[in-house]
Coordinates of C-alpha atoms in Angstrom, one line a residue:
Chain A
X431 CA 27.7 -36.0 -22.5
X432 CA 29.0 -33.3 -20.2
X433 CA 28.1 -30.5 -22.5
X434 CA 24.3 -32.4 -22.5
X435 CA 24.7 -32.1 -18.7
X436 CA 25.7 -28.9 -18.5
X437 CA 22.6 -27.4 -20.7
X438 CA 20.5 -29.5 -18.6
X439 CA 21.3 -27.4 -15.7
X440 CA 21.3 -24.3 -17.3
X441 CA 17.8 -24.9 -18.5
X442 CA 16.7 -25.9 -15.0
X443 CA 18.2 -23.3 -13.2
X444 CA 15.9 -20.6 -14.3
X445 CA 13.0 -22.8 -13.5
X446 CA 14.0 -23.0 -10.1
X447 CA 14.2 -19.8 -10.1
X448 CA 10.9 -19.1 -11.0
X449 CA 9.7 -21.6 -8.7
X450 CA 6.5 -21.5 -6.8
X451 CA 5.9 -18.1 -4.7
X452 CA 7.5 -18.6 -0.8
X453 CA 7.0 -15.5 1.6
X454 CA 9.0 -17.6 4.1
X455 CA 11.7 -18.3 2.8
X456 CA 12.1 -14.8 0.5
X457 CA 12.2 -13.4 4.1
X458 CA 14.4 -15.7 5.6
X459 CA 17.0 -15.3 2.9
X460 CA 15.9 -11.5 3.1
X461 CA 16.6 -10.8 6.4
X462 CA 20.2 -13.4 6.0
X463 CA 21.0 -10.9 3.4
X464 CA 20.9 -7.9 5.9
X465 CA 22.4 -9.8 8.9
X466 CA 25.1 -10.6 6.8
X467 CA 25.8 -7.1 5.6
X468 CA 25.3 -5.7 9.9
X469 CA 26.0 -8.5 12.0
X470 CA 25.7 -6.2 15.0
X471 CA 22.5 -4.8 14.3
X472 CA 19.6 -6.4 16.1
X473 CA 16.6 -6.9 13.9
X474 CA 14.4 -5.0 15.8
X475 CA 16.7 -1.7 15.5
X476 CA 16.2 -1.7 11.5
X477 CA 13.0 0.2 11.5
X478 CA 15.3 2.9 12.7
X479 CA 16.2 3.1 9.1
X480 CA 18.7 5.8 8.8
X481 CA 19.1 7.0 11.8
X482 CA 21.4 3.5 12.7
X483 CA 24.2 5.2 10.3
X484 CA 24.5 8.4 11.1
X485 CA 25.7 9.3 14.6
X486 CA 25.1 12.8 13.8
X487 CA 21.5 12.8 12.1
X488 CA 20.6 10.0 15.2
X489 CA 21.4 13.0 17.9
X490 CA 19.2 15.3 16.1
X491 CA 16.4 12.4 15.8
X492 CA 16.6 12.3 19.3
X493 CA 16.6 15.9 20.2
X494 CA 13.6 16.1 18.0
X495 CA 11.6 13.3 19.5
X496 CA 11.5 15.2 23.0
X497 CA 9.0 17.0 21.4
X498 CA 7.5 14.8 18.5
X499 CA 6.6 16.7 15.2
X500 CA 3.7 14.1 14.6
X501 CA 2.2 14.4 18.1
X502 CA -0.2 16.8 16.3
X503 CA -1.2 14.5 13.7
X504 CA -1.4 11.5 16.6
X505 CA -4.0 14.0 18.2
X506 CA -5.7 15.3 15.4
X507 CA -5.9 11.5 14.0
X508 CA -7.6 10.9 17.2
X509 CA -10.1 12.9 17.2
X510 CA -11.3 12.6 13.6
X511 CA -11.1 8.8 14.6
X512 CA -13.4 8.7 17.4
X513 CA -15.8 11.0 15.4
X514 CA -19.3 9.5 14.4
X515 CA -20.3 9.2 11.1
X516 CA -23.4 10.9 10.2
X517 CA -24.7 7.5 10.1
X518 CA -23.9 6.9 14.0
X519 CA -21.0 4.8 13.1
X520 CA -17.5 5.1 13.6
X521 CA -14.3 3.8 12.4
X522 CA -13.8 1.3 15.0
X523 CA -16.4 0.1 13.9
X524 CA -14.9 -1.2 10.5
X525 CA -12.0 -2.9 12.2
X526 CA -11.4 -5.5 14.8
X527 CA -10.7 -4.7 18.1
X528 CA -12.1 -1.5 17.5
X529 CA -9.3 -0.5 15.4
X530 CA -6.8 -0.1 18.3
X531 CA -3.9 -1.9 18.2
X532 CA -3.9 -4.3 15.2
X533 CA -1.4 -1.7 11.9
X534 CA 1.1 -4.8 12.3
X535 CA -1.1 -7.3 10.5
X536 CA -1.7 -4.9 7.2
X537 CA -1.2 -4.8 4.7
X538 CA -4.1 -7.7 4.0
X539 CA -5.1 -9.9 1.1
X540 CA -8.7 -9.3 0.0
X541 CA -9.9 -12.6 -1.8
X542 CA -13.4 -11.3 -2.3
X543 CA -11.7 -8.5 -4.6
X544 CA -8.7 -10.2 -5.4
X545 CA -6.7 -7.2 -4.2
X546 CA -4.1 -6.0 -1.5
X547 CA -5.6 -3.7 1.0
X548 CA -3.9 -1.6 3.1
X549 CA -4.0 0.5 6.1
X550 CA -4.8 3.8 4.6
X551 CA -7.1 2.3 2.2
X552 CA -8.8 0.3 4.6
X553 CA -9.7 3.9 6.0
X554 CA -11.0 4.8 3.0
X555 CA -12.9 1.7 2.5
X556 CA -14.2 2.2 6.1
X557 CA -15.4 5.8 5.1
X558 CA -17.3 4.6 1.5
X559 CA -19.3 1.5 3.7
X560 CA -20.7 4.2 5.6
X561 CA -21.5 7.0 2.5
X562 CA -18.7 9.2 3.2
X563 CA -16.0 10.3 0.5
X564 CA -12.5 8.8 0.0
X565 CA -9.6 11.2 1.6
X566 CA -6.2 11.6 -0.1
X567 CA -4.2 8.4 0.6
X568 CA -0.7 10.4 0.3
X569 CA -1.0 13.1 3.5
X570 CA -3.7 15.1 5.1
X571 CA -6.2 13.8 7.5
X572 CA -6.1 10.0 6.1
X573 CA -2.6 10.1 7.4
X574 CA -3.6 11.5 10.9
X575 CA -5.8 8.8 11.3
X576 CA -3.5 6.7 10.1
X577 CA -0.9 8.0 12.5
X578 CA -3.1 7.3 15.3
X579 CA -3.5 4.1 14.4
X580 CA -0.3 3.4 13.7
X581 CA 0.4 4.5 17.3
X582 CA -1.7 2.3 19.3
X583 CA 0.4 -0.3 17.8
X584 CA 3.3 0.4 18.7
X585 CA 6.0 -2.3 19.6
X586 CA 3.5 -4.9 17.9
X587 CA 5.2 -7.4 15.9
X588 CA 4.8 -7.2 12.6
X589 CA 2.2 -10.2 11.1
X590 CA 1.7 -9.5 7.1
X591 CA -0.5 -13.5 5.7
X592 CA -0.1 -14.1 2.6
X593 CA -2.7 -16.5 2.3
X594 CA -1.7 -20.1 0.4
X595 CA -4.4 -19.5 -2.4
X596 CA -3.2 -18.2 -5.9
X597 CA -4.4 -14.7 -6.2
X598 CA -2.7 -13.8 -2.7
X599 CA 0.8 -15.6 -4.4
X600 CA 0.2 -13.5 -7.3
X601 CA -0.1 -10.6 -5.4
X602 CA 2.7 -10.9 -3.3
X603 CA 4.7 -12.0 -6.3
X604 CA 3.8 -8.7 -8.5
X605 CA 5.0 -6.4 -5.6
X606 CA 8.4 -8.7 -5.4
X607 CA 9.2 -8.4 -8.8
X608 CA 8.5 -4.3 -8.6
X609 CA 10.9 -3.6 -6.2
X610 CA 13.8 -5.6 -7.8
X611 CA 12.6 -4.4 -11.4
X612 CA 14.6 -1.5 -12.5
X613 CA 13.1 1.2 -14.2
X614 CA 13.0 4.9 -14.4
X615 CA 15.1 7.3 -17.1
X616 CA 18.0 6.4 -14.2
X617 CA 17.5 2.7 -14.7
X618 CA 16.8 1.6 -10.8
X619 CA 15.5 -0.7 -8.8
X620 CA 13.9 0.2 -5.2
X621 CA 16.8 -2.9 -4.0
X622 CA 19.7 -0.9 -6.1
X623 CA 19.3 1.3 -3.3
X624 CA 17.8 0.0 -0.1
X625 CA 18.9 -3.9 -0.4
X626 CA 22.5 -2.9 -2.0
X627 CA 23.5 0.3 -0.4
X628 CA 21.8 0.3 3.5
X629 CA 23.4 2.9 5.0
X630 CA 25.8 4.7 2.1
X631 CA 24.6 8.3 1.6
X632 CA 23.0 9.5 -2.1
X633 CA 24.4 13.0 -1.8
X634 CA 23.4 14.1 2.1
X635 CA 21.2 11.4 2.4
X636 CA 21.4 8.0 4.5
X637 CA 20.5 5.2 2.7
X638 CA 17.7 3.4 4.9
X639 CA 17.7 -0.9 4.7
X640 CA 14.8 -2.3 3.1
X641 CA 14.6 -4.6 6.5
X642 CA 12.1 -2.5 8.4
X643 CA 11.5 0.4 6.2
X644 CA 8.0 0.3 6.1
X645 CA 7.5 0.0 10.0
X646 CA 7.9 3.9 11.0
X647 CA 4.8 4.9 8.7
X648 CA 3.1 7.2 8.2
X649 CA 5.9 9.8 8.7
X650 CA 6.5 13.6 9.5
X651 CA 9.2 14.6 7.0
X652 CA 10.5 17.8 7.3
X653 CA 11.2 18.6 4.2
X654 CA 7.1 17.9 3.6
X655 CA 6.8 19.7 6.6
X656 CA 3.9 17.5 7.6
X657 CA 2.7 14.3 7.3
X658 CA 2.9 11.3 4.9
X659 CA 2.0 7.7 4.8
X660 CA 4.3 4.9 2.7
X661 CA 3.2 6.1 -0.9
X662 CA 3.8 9.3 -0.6
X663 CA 7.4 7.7 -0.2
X664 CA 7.2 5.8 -3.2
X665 CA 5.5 8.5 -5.5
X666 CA 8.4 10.3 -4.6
X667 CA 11.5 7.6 -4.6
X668 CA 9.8 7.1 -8.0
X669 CA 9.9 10.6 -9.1
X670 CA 13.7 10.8 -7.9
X671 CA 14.5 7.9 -10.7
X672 CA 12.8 9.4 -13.2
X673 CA 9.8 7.3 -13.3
X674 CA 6.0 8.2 -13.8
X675 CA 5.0 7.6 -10.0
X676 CA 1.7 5.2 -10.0
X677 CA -1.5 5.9 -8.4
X678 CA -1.8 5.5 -4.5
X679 CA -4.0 3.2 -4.9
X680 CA -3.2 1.5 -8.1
X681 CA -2.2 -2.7 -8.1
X682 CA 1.2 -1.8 -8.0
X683 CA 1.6 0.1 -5.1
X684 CA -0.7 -2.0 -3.0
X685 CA 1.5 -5.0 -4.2
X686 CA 4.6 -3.5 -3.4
X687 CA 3.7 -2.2 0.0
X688 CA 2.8 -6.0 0.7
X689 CA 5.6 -7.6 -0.7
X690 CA 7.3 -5.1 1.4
X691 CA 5.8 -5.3 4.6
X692 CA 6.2 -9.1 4.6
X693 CA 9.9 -9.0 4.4
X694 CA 10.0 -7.4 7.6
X695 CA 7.3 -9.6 9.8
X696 CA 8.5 -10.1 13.3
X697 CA 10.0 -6.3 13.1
X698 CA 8.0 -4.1 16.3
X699 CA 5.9 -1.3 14.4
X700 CA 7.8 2.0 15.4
X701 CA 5.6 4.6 13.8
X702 CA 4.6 7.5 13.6
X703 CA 8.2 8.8 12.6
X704 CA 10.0 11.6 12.2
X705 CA 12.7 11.8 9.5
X706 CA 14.7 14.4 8.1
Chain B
X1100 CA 6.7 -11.0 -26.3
X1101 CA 9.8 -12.0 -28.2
X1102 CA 8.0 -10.4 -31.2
X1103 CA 7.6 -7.6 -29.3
X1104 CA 11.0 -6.9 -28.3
X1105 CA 12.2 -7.5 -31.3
X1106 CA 10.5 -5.0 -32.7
X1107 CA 11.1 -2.3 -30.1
X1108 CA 14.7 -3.1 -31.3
X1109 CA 14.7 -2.6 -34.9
X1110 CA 12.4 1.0 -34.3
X1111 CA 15.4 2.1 -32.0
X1112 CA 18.0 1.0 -34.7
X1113 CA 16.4 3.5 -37.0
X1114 CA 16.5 5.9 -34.6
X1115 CA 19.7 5.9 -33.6
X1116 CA 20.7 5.5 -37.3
X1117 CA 19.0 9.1 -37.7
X1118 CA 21.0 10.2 -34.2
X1119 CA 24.1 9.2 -35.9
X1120 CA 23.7 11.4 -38.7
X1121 CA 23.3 14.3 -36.6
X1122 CA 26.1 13.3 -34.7
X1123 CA 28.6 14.0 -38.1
X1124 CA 29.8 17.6 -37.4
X1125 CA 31.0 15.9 -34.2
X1126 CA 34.3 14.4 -36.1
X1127 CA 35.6 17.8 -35.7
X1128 CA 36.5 17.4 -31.9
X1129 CA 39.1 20.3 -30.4
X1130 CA 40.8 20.0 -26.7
X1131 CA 38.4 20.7 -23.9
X1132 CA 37.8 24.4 -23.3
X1133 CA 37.5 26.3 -20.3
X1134 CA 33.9 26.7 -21.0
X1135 CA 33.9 22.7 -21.5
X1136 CA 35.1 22.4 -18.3
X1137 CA 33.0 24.4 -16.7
X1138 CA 29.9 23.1 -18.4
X1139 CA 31.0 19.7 -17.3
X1140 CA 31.6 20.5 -13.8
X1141 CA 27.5 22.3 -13.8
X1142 CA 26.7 18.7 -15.0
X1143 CA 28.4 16.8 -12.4
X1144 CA 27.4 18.2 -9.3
X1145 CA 23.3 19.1 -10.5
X1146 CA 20.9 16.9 -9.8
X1147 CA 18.9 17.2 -13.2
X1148 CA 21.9 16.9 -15.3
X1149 CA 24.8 14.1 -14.6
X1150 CA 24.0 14.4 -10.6
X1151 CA 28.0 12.3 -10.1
X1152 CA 28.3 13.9 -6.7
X1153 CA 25.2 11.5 -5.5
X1154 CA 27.4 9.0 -5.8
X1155 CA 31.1 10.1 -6.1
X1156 CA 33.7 12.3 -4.2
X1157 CA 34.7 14.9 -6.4
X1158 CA 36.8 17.7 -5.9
X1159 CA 34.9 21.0 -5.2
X1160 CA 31.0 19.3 -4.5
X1161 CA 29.9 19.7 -1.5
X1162 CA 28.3 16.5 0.3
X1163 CA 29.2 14.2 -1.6
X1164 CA 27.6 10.3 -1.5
X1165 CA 29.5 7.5 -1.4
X1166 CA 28.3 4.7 -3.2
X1167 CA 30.8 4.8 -6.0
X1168 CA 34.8 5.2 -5.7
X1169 CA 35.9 8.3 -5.0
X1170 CA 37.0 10.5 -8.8
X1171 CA 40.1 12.6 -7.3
X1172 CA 42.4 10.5 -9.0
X1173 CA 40.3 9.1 -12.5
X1174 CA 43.4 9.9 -13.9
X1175 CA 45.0 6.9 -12.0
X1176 CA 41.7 4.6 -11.7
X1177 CA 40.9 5.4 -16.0
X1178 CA 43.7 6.2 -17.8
X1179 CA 41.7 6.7 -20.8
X1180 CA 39.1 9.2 -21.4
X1181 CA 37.8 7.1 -23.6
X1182 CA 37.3 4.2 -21.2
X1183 CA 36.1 6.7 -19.1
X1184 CA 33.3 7.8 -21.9
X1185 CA 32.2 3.7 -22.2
X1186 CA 31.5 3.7 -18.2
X1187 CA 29.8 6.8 -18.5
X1188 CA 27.8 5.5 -21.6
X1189 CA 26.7 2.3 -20.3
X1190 CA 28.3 1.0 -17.4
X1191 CA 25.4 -1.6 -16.9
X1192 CA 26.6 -2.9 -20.0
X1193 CA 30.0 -3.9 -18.7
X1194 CA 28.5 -4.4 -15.3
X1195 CA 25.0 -5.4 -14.9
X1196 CA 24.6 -5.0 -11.4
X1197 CA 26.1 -1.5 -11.0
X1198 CA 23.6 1.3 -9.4
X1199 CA 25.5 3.5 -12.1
X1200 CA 22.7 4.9 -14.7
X1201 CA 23.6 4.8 -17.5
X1202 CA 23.6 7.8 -18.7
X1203 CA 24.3 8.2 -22.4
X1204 CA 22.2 5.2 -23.2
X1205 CA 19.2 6.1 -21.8
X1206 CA 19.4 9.7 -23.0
X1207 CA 20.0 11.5 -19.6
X1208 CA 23.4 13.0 -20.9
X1209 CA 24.2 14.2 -25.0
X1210 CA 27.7 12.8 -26.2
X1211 CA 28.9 16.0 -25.7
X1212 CA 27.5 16.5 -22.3
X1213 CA 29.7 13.6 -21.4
X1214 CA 32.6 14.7 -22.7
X1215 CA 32.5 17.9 -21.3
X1216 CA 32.0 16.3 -17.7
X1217 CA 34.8 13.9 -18.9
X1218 CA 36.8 17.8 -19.4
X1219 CA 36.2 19.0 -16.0
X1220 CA 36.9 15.4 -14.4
X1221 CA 40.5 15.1 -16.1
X1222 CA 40.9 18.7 -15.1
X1223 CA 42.2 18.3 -11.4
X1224 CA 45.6 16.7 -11.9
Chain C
X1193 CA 41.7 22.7 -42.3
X1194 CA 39.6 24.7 -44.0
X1195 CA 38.8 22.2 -46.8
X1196 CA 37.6 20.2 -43.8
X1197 CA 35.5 23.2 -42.5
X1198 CA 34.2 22.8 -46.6
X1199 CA 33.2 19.5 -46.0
X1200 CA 31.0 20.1 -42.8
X1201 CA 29.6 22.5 -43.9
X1202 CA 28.4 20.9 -47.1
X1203 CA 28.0 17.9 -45.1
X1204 CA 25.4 20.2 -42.5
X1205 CA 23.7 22.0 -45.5
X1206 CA 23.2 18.2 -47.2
X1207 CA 21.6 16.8 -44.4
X1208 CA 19.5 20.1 -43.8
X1209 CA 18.1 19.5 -47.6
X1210 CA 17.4 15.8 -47.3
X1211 CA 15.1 16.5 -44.4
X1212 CA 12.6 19.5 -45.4
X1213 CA 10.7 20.8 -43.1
X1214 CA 8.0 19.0 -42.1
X1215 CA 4.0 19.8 -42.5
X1216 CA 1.1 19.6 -40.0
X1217 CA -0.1 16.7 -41.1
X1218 CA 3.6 14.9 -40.8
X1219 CA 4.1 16.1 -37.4
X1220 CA 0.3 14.7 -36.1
X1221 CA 1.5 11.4 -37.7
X1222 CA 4.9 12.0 -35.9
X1223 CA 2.4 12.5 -32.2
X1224 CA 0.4 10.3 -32.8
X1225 CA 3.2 7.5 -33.1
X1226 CA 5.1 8.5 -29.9
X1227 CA 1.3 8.9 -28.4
X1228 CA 1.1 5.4 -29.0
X1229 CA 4.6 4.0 -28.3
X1230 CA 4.0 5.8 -24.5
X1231 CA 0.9 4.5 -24.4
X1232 CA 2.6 0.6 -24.9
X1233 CA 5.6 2.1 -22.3
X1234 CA 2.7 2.9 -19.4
X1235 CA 1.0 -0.5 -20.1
X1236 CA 4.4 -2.3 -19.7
X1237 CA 4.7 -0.8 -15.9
X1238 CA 7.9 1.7 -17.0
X1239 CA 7.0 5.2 -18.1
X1240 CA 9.6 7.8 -18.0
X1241 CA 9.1 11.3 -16.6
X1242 CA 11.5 12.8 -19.3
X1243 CA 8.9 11.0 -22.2
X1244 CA 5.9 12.2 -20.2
X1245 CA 7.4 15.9 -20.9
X1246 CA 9.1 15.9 -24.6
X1247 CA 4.8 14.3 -25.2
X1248 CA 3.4 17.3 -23.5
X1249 CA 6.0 19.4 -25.4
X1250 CA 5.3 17.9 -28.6
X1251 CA 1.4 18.6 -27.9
X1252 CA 2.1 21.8 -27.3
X1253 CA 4.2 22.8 -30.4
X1254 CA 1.2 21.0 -32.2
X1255 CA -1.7 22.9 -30.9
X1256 CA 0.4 26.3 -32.3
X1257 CA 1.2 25.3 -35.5
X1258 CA 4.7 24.2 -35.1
X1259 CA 5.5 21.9 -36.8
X1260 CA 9.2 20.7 -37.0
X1261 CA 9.1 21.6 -32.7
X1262 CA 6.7 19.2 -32.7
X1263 CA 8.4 16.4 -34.8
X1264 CA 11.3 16.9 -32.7
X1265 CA 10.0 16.7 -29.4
X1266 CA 7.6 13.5 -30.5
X1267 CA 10.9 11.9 -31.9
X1268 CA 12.6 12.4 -28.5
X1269 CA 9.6 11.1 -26.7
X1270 CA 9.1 8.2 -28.9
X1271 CA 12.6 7.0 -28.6
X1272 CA 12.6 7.1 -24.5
X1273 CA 9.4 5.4 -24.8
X1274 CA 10.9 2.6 -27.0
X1275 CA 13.7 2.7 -24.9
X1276 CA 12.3 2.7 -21.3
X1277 CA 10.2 -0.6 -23.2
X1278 CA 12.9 -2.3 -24.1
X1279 CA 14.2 -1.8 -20.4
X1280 CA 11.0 -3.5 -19.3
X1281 CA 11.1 -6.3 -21.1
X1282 CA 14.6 -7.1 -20.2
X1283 CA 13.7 -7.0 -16.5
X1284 CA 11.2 -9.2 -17.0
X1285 CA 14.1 -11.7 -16.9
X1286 CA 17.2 -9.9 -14.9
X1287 CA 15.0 -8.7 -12.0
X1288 CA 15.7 -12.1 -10.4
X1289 CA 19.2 -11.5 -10.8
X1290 CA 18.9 -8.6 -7.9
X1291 CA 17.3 -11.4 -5.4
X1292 CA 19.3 -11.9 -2.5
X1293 CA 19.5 -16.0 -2.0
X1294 CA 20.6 -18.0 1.1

């Protein structure tokens, strides 16, 4: 009878595991998770990332940001922003409230297409409505714009819907299981590092929390020495593990930024940044 | 996908059948040279070879990480080198959580390349 | 000692006979198969860099003529493919094990 009872629950207790997609409550054991590991953090200091575990590398952030290294982009992103189209349009045009103000509710759920679009590639998207080419979604003038955008939402609270309908769950689902999936030669997952080991150092670098990561972006990096929006990250975090990066725009990397983003709703948007 | 996997396991059975064979001259194992020592200390502290010092404190790398226990004293945390070759192997496979690769599994280090960091590890006394 | 050095060295020689070296037309079959079994690794969501470049490498060897470089480097790349999909299809169960619950 007991042995009956016990393979009773070990049969149901991968099926509640698999149980129905829930944003809210992955996040609210998400963000227990990290308020358990740095009870003295405040949530809203996480999109800090590194810089909250490194006394040393936090002066130098701050030196730096007396004269930020993206304040070039912010311009440039600016301009190219409030440039017409050759059709008259603009980009505010593509966006509500005229594009100013409103990075904290990407990335989005598409149903027409069934797919996750985000920030950058609603740029793009912007610029195909009104005949004009696709720009790089990894760094060059799409993450200027970006940046600029990004700035004029600064402090916003971060608002990622995932809609109740089943392709949004699905969505939102695929980019959960990618970032606890290991993979790579090296055999990690994107949590092995940035939901285990928050603040630890790989060699000279600071771990940064998954809690927030996404809320600095785009990004001047010095070792880039220039700009780069959130896949650029991943193309490379990929490459560092050994794995084939995916396309910037491909399923999975729109899935993951989402699944991403999500976790850290209610965070302030602190971007552009400036990291090491 | 059970069939699948399946398969995926009986092609890797064969090849690590053929591996094996390649593997013979091997039996003749001598003491760790200099040179093995050396070799394994190249492997420990670059990042497209072993790459330990991401992770561990050992003596002589510079900026170290420290996700993993410091190596100073393997002699005292692993007294066997060949405990010391299973963790390096497949550590997943005795813990499945650990951020540890694992490295002779998935092909990122030879046999020998591990026990030639093994060498330069049980050098410092 | 010696008489073990014998052995080896019979043993080496042996397994260097059983496996003679390898035509053009083994090596494309040799190729083609890691071709494919990266091919099944990509589609799974896990390609590995280090089987992206033993492929190219065994392309390469191909496209001059040689042959048993070419075997080897497919061999390599075929088993980190096989290997990075049999990684995949374990995580399709233990990635929930990396879920942080409340």
């Amino acid at each position: 009878m007991r042995r009956w009872l016990l393979l009773l629950l070990a049969l149901a207790a991968p099926v509640a595991a698999a149980a129905a997609p829930n944003p809210a409550a992955d996040r609210a054991a998400f963000q227990g998770w990290f308020r358990h590991l740095f009870p003295q953090l405040p949530l809203a200091k996480y999109v800090d990332g590194p810089y909250n575990f490194s006394a040393s590398e936090r002066a130098q952030w701050q030196q730096i940001m007396e004269l930020p290294p993206y304040g070039f982009a912010v311009d440039h992103g600016k301009a190219l922003f409030d440039a017409r189209f050759p059709d008259g349009a603009g980009y505010a045009s593509c966006f509500p409230h005229g594009g100013i103000g409103i990075a904290q509710d990407y990335p989005q759920f598409d149903p027409k297409t069934g797919r996750v679009v985000t920030l950058p590639i609603a740029i793009n998207r912007c610029r195909v409505a009104h005949g004009l080419p696709k720009l790089k979604l990894t760094t060059g003038d799409l993450a200027d714009i970006d940046a600029y955008m990004v700035r004029t939402s600064r402090g916003h609270k971060i608002d990622v819907v995932v809609p109740d309908t089943k392709p949004a769950l699905a969505a939102y689902e695929a980019g959960k299981e990618y970032f606890y999936s290991r993979r790579g030669q090296l055999n990690f997952s994107c949590a092995s590092c940035h939901l285990q080991y928050p603040g630890h150092r790989v060699r000279g670098d600071t771990l940064a929390p998954a809690l927030g990561i996404t809320a600095s972006f785009p990004i001047y990096r010095s070792k880039w020495g220039n700009m780069g929006t959130l896949v650029r990250r991943f193309i490379g975090c990929n490459k560092n593990i050994r794995s084939a990066p995916d396309k910037p725009d491909s399923l999975a990397y729109r899935d993951l930024e989402y699944f991403l983003t999500a976790m850290s709703n209610g965070l302030p948007i602190a971007g552009p940044g400036a990291r090491p | 996908m059970t069939g699948k996997g399946g398969c995926v396991k009986h092609e890797l059975r064969i090849l690590a059948l053929a591996a094996l064979c390649s593997l013979v001259p091997l039996a003749a194992r001598a003491a760790p040279t200099a040179a093995d020592i050396a070799a394994g200390r190249k492997i420990a502290f670059t990042k497209t070879l072993g790459n330990c010092i991401a992770c561990h404190v050992i003596p002589g790398g510079a900026q170290p990480g420290n996700i993993g226990p410091n190596l100073t004293h393997i002699r005292v945390l692993v007294p066997h080198r060949k405990d010391a070759y299973a963790i390096i192997f497949d550590e997943p496979a005795r813990k499945p959580q650990t951020p540890m690769p694992p490295f002779g599994r998935n092909h990122i280090l030879t046999p020998a390349q591990i026990r030639q960091v093994i060498a330069f590890l049980y050098s410092h006394k | 000692m010696r008489g073990a050095a014998v052995v080896l060295l019979a043993l080496g020689i042996g397994f260097a006979h059983a496996a003679p070296a390898p035509d053009l037309a083994a090596a494309k079959v040799a190729v083609a198969a890691a071709d494919a079994a990266a091919g099944r690794a990509r589609a799974a969501g896990d390609q590995w860099m280090p089987t992206l470049a033993a492929l190219k490498a065994a392309h390469v060897a191909l496209a001059r003529g040689d042959a048993a470089a070419a075997v080897t480097a497919a061999t390599h790349a075929r088993h980190l493919a096989l290997l990075s999909l049999r990684q995949a299809a374990e995580q399709k169960r233990l990635w929930r094990n990396e879920v942080p619950r409340q």
